[in-house]
PDB file of C-alpha atoms in Angstrom:
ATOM      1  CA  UNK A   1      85.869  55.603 129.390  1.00 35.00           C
ATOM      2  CA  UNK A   2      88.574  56.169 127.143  1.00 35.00           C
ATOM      3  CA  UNK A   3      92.187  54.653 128.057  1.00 38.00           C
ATOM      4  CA  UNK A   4      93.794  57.874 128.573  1.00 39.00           C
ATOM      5  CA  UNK A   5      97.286  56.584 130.121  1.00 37.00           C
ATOM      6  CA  UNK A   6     100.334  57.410 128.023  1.00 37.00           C
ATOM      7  CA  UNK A   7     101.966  55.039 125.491  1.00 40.00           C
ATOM      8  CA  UNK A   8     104.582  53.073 126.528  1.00 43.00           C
ATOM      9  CA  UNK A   9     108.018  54.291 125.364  1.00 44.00           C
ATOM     10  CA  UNK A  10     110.470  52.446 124.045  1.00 47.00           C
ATOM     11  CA  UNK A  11     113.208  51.453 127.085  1.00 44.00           C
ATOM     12  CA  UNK A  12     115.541  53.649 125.939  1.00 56.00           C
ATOM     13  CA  UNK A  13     113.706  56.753 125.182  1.00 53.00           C
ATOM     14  CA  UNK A  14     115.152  58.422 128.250  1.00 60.00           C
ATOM     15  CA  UNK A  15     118.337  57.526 127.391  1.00 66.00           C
ATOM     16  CA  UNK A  16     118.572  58.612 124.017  1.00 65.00           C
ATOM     17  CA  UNK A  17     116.612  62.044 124.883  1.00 68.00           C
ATOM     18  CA  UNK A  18     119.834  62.826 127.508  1.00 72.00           C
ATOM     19  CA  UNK A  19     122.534  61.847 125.166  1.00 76.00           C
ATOM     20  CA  UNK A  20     121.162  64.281 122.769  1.00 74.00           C
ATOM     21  CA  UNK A  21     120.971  67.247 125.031  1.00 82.00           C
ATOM     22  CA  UNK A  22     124.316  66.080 126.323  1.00 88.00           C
ATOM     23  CA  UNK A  23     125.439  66.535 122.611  1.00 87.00           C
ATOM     24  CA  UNK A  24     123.768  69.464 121.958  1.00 87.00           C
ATOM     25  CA  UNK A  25     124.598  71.456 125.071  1.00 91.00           C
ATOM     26  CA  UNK A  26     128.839  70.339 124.124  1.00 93.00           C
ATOM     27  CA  UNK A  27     127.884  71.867 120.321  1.00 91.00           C
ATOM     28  CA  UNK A  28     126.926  74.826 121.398  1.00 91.00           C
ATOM     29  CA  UNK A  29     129.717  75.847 123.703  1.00 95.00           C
ATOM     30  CA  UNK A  30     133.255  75.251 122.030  1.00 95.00           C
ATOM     31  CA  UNK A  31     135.140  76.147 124.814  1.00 97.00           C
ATOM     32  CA  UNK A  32     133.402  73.372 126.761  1.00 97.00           C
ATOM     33  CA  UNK A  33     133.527  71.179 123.552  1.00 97.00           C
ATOM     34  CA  UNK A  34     137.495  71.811 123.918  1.00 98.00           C
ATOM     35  CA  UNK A  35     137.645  71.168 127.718  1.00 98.00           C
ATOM     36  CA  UNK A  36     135.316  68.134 127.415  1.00 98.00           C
ATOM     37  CA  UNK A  37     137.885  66.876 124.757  1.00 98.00           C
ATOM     38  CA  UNK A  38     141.210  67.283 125.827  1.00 98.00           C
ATOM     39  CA  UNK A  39     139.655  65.349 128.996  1.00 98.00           C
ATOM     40  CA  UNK A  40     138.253  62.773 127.335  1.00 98.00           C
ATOM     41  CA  UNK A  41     141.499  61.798 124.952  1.00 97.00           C
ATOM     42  CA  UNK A  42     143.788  61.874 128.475  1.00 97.00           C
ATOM     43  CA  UNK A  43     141.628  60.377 130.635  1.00 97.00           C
ATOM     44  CA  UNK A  44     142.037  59.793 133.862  1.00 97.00           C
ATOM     45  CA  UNK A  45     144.132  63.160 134.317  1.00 97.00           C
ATOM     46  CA  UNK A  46     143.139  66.124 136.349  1.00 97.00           C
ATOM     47  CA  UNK A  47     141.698  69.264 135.613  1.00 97.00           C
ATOM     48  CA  UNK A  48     144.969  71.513 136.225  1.00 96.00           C
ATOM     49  CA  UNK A  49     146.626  69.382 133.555  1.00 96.00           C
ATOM     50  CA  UNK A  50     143.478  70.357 130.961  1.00 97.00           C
ATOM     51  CA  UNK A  51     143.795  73.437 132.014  1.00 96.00           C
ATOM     52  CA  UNK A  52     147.493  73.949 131.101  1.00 95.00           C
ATOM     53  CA  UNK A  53     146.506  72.246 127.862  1.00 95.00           C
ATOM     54  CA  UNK A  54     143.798  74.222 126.533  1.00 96.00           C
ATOM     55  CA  UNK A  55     144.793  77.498 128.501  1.00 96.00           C
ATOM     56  CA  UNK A  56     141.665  77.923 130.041  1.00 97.00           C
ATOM     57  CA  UNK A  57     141.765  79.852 133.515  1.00 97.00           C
ATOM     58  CA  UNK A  58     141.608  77.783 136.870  1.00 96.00           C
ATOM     59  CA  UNK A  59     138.039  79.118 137.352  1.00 97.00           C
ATOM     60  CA  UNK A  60     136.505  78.033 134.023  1.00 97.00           C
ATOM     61  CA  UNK A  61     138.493  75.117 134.227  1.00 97.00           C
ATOM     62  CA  UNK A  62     136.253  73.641 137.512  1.00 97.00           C
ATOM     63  CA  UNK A  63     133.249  75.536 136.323  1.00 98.00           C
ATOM     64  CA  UNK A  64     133.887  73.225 132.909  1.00 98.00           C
ATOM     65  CA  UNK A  65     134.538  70.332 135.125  1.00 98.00           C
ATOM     66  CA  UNK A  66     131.616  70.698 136.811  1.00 97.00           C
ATOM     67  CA  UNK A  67     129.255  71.012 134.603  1.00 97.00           C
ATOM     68  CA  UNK A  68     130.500  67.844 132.506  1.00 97.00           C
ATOM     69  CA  UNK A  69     129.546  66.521 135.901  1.00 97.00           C
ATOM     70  CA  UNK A  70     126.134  67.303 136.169  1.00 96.00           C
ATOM     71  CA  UNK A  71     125.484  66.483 132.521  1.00 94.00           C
ATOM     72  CA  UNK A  72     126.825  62.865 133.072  1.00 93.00           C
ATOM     73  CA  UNK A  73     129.637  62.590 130.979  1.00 95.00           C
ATOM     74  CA  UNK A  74     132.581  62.733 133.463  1.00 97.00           C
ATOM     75  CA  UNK A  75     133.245  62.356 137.194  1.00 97.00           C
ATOM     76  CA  UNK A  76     135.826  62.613 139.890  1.00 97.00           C
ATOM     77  CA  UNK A  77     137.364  60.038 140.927  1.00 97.00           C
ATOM     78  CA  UNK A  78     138.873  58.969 144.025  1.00 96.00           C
ATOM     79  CA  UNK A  79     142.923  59.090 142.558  1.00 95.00           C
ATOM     80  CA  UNK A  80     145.207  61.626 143.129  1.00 94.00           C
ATOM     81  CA  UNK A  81     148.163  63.150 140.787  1.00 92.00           C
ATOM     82  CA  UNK A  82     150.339  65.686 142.568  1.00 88.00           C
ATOM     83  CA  UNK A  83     147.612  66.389 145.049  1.00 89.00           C
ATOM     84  CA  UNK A  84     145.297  66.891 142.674  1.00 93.00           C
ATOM     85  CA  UNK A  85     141.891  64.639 141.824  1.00 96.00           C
ATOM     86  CA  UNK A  86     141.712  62.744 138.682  1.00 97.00           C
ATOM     87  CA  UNK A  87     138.805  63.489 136.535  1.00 98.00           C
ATOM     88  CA  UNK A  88     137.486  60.699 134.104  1.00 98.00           C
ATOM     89  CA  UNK A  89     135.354  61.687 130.493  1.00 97.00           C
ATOM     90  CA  UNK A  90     133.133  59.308 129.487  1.00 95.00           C
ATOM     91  CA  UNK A  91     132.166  59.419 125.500  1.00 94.00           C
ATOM     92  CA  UNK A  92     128.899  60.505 124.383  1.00 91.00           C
ATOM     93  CA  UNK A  93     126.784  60.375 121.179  1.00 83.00           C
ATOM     94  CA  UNK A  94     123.597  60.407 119.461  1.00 73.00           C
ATOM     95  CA  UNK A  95     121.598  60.616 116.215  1.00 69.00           C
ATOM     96  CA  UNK A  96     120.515  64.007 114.330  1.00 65.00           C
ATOM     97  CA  UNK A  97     117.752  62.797 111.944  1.00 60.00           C
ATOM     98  CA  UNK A  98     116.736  65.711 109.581  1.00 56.00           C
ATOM     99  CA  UNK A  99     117.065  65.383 105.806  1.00 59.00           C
ATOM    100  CA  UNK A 100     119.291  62.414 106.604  1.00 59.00           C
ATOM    101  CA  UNK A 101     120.866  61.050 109.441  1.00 65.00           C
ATOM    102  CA  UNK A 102     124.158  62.400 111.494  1.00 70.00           C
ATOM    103  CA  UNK A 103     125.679  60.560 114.239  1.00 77.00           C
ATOM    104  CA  UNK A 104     126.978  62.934 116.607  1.00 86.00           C
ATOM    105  CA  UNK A 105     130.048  61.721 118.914  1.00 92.00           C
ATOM    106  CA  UNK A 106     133.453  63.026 120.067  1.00 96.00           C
ATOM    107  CA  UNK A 107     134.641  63.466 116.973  1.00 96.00           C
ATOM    108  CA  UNK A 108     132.263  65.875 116.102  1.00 95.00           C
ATOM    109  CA  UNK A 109     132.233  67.631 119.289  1.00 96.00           C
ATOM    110  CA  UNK A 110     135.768  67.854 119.219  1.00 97.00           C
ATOM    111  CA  UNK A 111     135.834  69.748 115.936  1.00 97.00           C
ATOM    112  CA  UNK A 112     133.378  72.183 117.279  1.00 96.00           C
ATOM    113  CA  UNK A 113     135.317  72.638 120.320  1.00 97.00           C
ATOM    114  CA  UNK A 114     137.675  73.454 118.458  1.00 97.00           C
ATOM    115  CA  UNK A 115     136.350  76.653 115.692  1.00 96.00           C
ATOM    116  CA  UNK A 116     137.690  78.799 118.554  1.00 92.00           C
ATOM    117  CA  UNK A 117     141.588  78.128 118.485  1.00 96.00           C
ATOM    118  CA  UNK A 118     141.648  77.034 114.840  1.00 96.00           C
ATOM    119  CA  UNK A 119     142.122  79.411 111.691  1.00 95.00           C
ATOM    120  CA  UNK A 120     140.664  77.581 109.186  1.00 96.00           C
ATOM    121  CA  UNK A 121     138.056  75.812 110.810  1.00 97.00           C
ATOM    122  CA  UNK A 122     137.397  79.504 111.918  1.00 96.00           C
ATOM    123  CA  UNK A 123     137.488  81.124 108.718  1.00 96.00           C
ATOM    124  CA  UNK A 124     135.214  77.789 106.913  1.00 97.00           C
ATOM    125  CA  UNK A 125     132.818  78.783 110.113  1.00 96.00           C
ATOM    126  CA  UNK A 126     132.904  82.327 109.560  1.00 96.00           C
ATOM    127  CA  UNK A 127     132.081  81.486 105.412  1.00 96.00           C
ATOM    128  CA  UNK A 128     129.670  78.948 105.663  1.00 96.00           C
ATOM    129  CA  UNK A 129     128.367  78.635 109.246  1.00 94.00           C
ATOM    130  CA  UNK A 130     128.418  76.121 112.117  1.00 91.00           C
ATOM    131  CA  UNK A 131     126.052  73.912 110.592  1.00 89.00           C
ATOM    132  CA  UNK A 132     128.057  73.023 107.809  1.00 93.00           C
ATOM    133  CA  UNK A 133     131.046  71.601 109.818  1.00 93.00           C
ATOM    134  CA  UNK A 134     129.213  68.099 110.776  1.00 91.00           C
ATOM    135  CA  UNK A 135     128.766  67.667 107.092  1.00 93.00           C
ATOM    136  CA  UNK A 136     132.500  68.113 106.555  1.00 96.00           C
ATOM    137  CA  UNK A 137     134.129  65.944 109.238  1.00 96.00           C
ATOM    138  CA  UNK A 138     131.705  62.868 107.820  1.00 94.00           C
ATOM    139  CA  UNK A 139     133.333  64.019 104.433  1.00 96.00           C
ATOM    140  CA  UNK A 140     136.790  64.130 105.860  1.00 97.00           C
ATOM    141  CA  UNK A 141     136.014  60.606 107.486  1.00 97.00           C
ATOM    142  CA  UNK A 142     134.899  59.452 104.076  1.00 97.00           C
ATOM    143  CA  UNK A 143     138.680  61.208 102.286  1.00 98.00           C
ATOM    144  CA  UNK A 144     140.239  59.032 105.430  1.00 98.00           C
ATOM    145  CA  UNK A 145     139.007  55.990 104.211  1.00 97.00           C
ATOM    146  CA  UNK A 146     139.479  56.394 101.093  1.00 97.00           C
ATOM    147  CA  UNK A 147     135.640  57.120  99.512  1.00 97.00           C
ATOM    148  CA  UNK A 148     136.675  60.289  98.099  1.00 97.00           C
ATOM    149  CA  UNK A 149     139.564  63.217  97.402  1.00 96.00           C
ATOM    150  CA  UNK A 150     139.783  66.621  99.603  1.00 95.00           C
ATOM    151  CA  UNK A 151     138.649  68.211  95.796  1.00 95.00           C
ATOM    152  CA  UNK A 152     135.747  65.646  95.967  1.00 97.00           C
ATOM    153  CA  UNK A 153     134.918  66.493  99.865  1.00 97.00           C
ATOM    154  CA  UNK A 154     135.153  70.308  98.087  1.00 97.00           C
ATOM    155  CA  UNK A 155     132.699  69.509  95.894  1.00 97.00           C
ATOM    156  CA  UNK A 156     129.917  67.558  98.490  1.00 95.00           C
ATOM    157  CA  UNK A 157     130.022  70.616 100.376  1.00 96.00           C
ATOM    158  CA  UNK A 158     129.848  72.690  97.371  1.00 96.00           C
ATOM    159  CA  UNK A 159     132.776  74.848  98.892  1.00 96.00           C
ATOM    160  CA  UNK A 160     136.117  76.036  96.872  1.00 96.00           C
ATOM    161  CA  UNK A 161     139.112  73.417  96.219  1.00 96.00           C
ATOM    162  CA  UNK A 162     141.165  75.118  98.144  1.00 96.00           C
ATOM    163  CA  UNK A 163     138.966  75.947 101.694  1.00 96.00           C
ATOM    164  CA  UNK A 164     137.832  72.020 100.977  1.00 95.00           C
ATOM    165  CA  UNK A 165     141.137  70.962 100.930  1.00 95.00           C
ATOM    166  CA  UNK A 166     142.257  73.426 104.073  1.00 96.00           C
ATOM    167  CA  UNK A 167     138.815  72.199 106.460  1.00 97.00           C
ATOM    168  CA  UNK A 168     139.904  68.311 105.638  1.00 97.00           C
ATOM    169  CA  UNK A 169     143.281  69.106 106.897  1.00 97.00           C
ATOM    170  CA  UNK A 170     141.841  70.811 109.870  1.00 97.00           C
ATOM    171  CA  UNK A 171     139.726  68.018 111.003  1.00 98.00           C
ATOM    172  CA  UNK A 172     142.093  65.255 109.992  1.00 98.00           C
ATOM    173  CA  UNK A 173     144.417  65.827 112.553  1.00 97.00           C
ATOM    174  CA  UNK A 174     141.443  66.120 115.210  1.00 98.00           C
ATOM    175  CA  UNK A 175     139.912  62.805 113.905  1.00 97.00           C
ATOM    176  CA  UNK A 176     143.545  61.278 114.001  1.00 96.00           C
ATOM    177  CA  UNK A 177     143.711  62.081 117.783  1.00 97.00           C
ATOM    178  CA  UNK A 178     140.005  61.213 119.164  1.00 97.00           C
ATOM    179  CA  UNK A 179     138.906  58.479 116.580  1.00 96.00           C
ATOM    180  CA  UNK A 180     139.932  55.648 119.296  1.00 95.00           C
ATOM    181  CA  UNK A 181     137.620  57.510 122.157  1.00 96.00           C
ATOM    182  CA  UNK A 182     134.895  57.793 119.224  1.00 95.00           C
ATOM    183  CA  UNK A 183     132.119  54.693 119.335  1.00 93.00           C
ATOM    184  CA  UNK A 184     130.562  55.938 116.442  1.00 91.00           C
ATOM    185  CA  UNK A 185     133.739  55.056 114.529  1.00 94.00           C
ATOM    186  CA  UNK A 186     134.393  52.004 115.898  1.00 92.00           C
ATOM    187  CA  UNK A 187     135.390  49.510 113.075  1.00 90.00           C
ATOM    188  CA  UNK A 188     136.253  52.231 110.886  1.00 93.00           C
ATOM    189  CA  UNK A 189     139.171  51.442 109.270  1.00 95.00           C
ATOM    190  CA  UNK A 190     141.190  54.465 107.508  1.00 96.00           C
ATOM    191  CA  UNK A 191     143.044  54.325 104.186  1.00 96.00           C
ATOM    192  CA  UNK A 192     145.264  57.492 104.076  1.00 96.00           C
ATOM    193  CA  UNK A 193     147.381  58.071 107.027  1.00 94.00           C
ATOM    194  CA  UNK A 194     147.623  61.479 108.827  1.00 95.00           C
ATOM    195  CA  UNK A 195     151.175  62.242 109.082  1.00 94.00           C
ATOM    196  CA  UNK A 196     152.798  63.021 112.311  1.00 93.00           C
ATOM    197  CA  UNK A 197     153.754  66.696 111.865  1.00 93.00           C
ATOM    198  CA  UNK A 198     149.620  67.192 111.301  1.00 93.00           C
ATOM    199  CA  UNK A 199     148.894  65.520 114.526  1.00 94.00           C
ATOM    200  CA  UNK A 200     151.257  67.761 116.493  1.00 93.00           C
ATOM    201  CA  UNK A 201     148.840  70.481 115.140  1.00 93.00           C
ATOM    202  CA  UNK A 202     146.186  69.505 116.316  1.00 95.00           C
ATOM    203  CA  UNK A 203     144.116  71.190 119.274  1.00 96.00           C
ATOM    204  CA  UNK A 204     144.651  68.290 121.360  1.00 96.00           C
ATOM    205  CA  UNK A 205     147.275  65.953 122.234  1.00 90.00           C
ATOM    206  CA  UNK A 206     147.542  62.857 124.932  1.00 88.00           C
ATOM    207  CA  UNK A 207     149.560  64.097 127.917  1.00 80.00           C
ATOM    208  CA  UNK A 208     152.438  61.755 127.173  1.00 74.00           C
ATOM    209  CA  UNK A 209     152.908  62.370 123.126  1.00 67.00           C
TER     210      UNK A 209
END
């Protein structure tokens, strides 16, 4: 009689399978993206204080909460802050494997969460669709270490100078923030420096900046 039990998996296979749904459910809802983000760079902090961040009402702000805490990725803790519990984000990633290979983390999800309060990564969304944002932040991590010029990201994605050059500035300041709460840049060392009047553009900000 045939063996018909199933093959082993590899140990992680579970694992991997719930980062990437983890991933995928964050891309496809910016305003959680956002949420998940802003609580992951000022971690611990509570929810009232994302909320005031990101301007997201009190509602959404423990329905976000909540379901970050049924996917995995963050969790109450037992600290208070002016009465209030302190929430802790853990980061997330995973690989997309198509045509080649895209490591997903906070970054990413970050930039995502953020096509809904930025013009130009609005506008580059609106032109060229969601899909083509993961290709630019690698190409903006690429400009930050020095691989490449924003006319040279302009031309990977096959976009205009000038939207190239206005998407890399977009995501810069987002990768300048997160990049430290990123493992899929760890030991990525950058070449050109984000100045600080970019940064205080950017989306998010730590509490005490």
């Amino acid at each position: 009689m045939p063996d018909a039990s199933s093959p082993a998996r590899p140990p992680d296979a579970g694992q991997t399978a719930r980062r990437f749904f983890v991933v995928q459910e964050l891309l496809g809802s910016p305003d959680l993206a956002r949420f998940y983000t802003d609580l992951l760079v000022n971690s611990p902090t509570t929810v009232s204080a994302v909320r005031e961040h990101q301007s997201f009402s009190k509602s959404t702000a423990y329905k976000y909460a909540n379901t970050l805490a049924e996917l995995g990725v963050a969790e109450e803790l037992d600290e208070y802050e002016d009465g209030s519990a302190r929430w802790r984000a853990l980061p997330v990633s995973g690989n997309w494997t198509d045509e080649t290979t895209i490591e997903l983390g906070p970054v990413i999800i970050a930039v995502y969460g953020a096509t809904g309060v930025d013009e130009d990564l609005e506008l580059f969304v609106d032109r060229h669709g969601r899909a083509a944002l993961a290709p630019a932040v690698t190409a903006t991590v690429e400009y930050l270490e020095g691989k490449t010029t924003r006319r040279g990201v302009a031309d990977a994605l096959g976009v205009p100078a000038v939207e190239g050059i206005a998407v890399t500035q977009a995501i810069e300041r987002i990768v300048a923030v997160v990049k430290p709460y990123d493992p899929t840049l760890d030991g990525t060392s950058f070449e050109v420096a984000v100045h600080d009047r970019a940064i205080e553009r950017a989306p998010y900000r730590h509490a005490d900046d």
